[in-house]
Each structure stands twice: as structure tokens, then as C-alpha cells.
Short mmCIF file of C-alpha atoms in Angstrom, two decimals:
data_model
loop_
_atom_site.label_atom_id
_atom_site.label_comp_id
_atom_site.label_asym_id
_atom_site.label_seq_id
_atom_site.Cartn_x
_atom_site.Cartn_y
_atom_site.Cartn_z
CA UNK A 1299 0.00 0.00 0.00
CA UNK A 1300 1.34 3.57 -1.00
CA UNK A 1301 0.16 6.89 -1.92
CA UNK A 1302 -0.61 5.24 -5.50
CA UNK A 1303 -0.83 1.30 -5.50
CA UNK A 1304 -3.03 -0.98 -3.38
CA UNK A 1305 -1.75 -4.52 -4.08
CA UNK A 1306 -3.78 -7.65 -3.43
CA UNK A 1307 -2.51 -11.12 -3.81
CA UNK A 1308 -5.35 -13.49 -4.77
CA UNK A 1309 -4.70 -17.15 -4.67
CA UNK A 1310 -7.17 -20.33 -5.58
CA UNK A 1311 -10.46 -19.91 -3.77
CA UNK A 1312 -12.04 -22.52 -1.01
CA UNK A 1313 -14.84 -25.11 -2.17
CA UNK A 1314 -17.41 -26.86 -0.96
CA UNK A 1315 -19.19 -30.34 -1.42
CA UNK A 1316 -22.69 -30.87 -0.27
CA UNK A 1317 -23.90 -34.34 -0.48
CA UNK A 1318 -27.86 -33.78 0.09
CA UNK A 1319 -29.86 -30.82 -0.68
CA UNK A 1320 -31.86 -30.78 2.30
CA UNK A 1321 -32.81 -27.76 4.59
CA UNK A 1322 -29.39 -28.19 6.40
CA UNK A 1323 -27.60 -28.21 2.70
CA UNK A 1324 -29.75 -24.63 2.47
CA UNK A 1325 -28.26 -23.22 5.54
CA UNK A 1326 -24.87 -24.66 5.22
CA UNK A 1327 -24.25 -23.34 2.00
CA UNK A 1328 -25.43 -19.74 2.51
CA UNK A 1329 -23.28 -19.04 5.21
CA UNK A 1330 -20.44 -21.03 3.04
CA UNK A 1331 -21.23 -18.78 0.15
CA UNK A 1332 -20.86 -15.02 2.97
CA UNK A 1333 -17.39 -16.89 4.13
CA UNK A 1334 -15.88 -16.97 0.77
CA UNK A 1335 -16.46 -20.30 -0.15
CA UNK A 1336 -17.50 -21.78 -3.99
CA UNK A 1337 -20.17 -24.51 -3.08
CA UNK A 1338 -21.69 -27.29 -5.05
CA UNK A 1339 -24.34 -29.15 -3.67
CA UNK A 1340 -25.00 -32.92 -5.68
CA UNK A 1341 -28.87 -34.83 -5.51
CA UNK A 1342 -29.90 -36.81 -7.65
CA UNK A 1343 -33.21 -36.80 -6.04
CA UNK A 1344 -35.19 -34.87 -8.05
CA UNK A 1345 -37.60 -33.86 -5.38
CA UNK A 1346 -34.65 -32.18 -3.21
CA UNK A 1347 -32.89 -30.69 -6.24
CA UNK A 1348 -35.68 -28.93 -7.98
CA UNK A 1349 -36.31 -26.84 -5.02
CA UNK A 1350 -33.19 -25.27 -4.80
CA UNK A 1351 -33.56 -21.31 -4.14
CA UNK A 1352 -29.57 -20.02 -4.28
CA UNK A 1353 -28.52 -19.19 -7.41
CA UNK A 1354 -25.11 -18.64 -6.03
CA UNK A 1355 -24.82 -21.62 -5.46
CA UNK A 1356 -24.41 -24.88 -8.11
CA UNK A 1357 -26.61 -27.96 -8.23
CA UNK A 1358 -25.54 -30.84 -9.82
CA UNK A 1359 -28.07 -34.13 -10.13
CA UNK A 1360 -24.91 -36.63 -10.77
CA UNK A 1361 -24.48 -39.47 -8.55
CA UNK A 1362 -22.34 -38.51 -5.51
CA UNK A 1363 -19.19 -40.74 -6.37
CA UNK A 1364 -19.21 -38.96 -9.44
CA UNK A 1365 -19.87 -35.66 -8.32
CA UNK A 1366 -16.35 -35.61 -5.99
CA UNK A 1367 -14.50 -36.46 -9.42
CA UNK A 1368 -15.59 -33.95 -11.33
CA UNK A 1369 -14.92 -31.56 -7.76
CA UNK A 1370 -11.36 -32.55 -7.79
CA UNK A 1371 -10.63 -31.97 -4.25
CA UNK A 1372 -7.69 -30.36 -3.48
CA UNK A 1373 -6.44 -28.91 -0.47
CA UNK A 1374 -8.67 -25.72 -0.90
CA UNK A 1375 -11.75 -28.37 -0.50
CA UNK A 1376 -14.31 -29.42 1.87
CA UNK A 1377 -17.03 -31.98 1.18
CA UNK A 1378 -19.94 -32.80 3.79
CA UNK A 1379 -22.59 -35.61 3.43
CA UNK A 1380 -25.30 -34.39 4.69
CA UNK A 1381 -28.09 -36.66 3.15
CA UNK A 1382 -28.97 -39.09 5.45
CA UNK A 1383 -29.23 -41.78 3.03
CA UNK A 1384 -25.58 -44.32 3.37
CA UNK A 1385 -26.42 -45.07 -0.31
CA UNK A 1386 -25.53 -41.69 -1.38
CA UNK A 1387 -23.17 -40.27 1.56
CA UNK A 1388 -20.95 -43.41 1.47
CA UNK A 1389 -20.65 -42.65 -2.04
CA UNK A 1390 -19.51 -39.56 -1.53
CA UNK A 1391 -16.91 -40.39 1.26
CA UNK A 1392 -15.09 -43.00 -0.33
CA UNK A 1393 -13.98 -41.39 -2.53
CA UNK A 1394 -13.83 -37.85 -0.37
CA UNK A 1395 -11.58 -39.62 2.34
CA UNK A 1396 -8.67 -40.70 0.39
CA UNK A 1397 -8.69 -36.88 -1.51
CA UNK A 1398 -6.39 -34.24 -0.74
CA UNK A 1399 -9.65 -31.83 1.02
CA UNK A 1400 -8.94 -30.54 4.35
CA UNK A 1401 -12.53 -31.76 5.60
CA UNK A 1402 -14.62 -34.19 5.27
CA UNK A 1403 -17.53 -34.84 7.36
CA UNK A 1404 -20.56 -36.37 7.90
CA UNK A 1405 -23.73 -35.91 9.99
CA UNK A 1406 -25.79 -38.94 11.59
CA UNK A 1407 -25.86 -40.24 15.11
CA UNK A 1408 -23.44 -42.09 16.99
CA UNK A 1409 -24.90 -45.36 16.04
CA UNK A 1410 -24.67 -44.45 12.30
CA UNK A 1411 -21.39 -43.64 12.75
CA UNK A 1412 -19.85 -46.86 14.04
CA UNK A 1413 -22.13 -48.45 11.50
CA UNK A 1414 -20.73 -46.28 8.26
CA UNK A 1415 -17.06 -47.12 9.84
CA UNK A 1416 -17.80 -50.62 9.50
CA UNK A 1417 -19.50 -50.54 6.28
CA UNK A 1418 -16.63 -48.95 4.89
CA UNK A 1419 -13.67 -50.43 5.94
CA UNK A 1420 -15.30 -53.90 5.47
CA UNK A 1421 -16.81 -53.36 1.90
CA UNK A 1422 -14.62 -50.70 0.96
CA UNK A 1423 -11.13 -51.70 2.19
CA UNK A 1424 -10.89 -48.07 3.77
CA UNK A 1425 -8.29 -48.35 6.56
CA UNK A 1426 -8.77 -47.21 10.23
CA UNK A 1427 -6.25 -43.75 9.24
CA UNK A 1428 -8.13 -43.13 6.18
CA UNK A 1429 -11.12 -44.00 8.36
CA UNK A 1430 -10.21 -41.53 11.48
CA UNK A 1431 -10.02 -38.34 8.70
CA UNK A 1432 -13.80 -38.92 8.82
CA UNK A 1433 -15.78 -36.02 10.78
CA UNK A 1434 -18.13 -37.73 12.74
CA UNK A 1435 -20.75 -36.30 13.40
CA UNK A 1436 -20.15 -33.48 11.92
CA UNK A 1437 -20.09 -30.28 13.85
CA UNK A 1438 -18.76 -28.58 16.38
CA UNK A 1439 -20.95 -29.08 20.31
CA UNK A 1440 -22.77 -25.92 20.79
CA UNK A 1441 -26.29 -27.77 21.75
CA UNK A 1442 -27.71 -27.58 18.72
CA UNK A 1443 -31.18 -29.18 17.57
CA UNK A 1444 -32.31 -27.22 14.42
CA UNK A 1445 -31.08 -27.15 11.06
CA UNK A 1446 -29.88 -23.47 10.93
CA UNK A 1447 -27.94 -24.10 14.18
CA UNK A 1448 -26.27 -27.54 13.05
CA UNK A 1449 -25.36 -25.71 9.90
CA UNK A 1450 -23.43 -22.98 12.38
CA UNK A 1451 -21.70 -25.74 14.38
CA UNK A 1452 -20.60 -27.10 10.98
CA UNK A 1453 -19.78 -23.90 9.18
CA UNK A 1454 -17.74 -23.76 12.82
CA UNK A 1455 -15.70 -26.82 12.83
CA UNK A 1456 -15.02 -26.55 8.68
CA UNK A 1457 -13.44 -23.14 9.33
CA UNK A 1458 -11.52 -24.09 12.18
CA UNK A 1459 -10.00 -26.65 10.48
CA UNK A 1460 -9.32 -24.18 7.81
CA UNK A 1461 -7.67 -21.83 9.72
CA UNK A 1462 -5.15 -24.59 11.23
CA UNK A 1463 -7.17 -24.14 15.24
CA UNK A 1464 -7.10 -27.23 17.09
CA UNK A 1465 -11.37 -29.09 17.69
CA UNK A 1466 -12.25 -32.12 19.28
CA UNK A 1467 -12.27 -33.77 16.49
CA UNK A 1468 -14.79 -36.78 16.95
CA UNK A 1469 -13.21 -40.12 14.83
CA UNK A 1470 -15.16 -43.12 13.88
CA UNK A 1471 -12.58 -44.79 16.10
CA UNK A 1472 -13.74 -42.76 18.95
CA UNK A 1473 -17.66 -43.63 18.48
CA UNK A 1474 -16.92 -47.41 18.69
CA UNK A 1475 -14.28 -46.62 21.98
CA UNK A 1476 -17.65 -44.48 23.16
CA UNK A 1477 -20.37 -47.04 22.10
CA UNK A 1478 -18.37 -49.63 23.72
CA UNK A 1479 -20.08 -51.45 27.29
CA UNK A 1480 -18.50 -50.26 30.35
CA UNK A 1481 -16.52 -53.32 32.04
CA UNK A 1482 -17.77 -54.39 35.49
CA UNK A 1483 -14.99 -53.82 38.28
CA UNK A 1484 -13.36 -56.55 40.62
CA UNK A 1485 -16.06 -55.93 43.13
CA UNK A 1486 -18.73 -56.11 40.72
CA UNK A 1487 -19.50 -52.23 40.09
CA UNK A 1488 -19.02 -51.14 36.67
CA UNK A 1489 -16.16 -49.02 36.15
CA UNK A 1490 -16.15 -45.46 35.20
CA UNK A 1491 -17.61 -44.46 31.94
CA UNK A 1492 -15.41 -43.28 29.09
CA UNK A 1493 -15.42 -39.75 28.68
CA UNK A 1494 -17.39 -38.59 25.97
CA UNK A 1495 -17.80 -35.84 23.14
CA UNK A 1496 -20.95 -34.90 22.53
CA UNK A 1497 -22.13 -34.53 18.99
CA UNK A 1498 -23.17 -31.30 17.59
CA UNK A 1499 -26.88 -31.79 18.51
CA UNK A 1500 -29.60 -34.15 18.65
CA UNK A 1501 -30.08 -34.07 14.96
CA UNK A 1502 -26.77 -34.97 14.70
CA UNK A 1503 -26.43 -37.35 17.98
#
């Protein structure tokens, strides 16, 4: 900056995935979009896609494993599944998990979590590191129940992780340690529960 020149440097811009054009999808990507972010959402539901009201923001109908190819993720990238359907988030995360995007995440309870670990790394051949990248439910834990406020929580956790700040990050690792049974003590009490992160919010828990 001088009396004359104002010089910018502009590098490549930040992206984002959305598996599932849902209400959360809706929320999620407007506050993406006022952050800086380029975001794609992918349905191939036509029911969810048709009613799409941001232009700012692309809608593709492909299928979602084919949707993160033509994305490219690169380090600039984030991709969410936010769907609820495994057919089309573990789609998605397949191939999302062993790309170069600085998050990838996924919302669903606890339960689904495990379950979508197991799925993958059984059908899949995902390792337990490729496995632990996985976001989890996604979301930082701000008690939140409605869409607009798991989208914050998310929008949250993506930028921390942008911005290199350290989040309990929940694995899928750490839902089985969690969902695990308690082991009874010598003298028959059960022992002390594992601590526990709590998800972003019951929608998401």
C-alpha cells in the first residue's frame, strides 16, 4: 500500500461439497457462500434438487461418487454428506476420504457412525487412518437441535479446520471406543464411563 498502489494477492479460492440438498444443505451453503467459499451441492433426487432457491450456489443431479470427481478436491476443498441416506453419503466419502480436502464430514448419530465405519472399511477396504479423517458427526458441540444451528456448528468446525485451530475432532474410532459397554470392576461395580464428546446436537447425535 502507497500513496498510489493498493496490491492484493489473490490465490485459488475454497470449495465446498454438499452431499444432500436438504434444509441443512440450504443453511450450510449460505453461510459457506458469505465466508468466501465456492459450493456445489449434488442430488440426484429430483424432489430435493428442484427446489433449490440459491442461485449462487451450483446444483448438480450426478451421482455422488461422481460428483467428488468432477470436484477434484484439493487442499482448498471441503465436502460434507449431509443426506442421510448411506447409499448416497458413502458414495460420496469414499472417494472424499482418500482426496487431498482438508474436511470431510458427515452428519448422523453415533450409532450411524460406528455403522458407516464398519460398512466402509469392510466393503470398501478403507483403513482405520483413512477411516479416522472422517468427521463424525459433523459439527462442532454448541447444543444444537435445528437445522440453521447444526449448519453454524458445521460452518464452525469446517473453518476451524481451515484456519489450522485445534477441535475435538470426533473419529469413527472414537464412536466405537464411546459405544463400547463399560466393564464391570473386581467388586462387581461397573467401572467409570469413558469420557465422551458430545455430537453437535440431537439431529446430529
Amino acid at each position: 500500500l502507497s500513496d498510489t498502489q493498493l496490491c492484493n494477492t489473490f490465490g485459488p479460492g475454497y470449495r465446498m461439497l454438499l452431499i444432500g440438498a436438504g434444509a441443512l444443505a440450504e443453511y450450510l451453503s449460505s453461510m459457506a457462500v458469505s465466508c468466501g467459499f465456492a459450493v456445489t451441492v449434488c442430488d440426484p433426487r429430483v424432489e430435493y434438487r428442484s427446489r433449490w432457491p440459491d442461485p449462487q450456489v451450483t446444483v448438480v443431479d450426478s451421482m455422488p461418487d461422481d460428483a467428488v470427481t468432477a470436484f477434484a478436491p484439493d487442499p482448498r476443498s471441503c465436502i460434507v454428506a449431509l443426506s442421510h441416506d448411506p447409499k448416497l453419503d458413502d458414495l460420496a466419502l469414499i472417494d472424499a476420504l482418500q482426496s487431498p480436502a482438508f474436511y470431510v464430514g458427515a452428519i448422523g448419530s453415533r450409532r450411524n457412525q460406528a455403522a458407516r465405519r464398519e460398512r466402509l472399511m469392510t466393503h470398501f477396504e478403507l483403513d482405520a487412518d483413512t477411516m479416522d479423517r472422517l468427521h463424525g458427526p459433523a459439527g462442532l458441540h454448541i447444543g444444537s437441535k435445528t437445522p440453521a444451528e447444526i449448519a453454524v456448528s458445521i460452518m464452525a468446525e469446517v473453518l476451524a479446520c481451515k484456519n489450522g485451530v485445534a477441535t475435538a475432532h470426533r473419529t469413527g474410532s472414537d464412536v466405537m471406543a464411546i459405544e463400547a459397554p463399560v466393564a464391570a470392576t473386581p467388586g462387581g461395580s461397573r467401572g467409570a464411563a469413558p469420557s465422551r464428546v458430545v455430537a453437535a446436537g440431537s439431529a446430529n447425535a
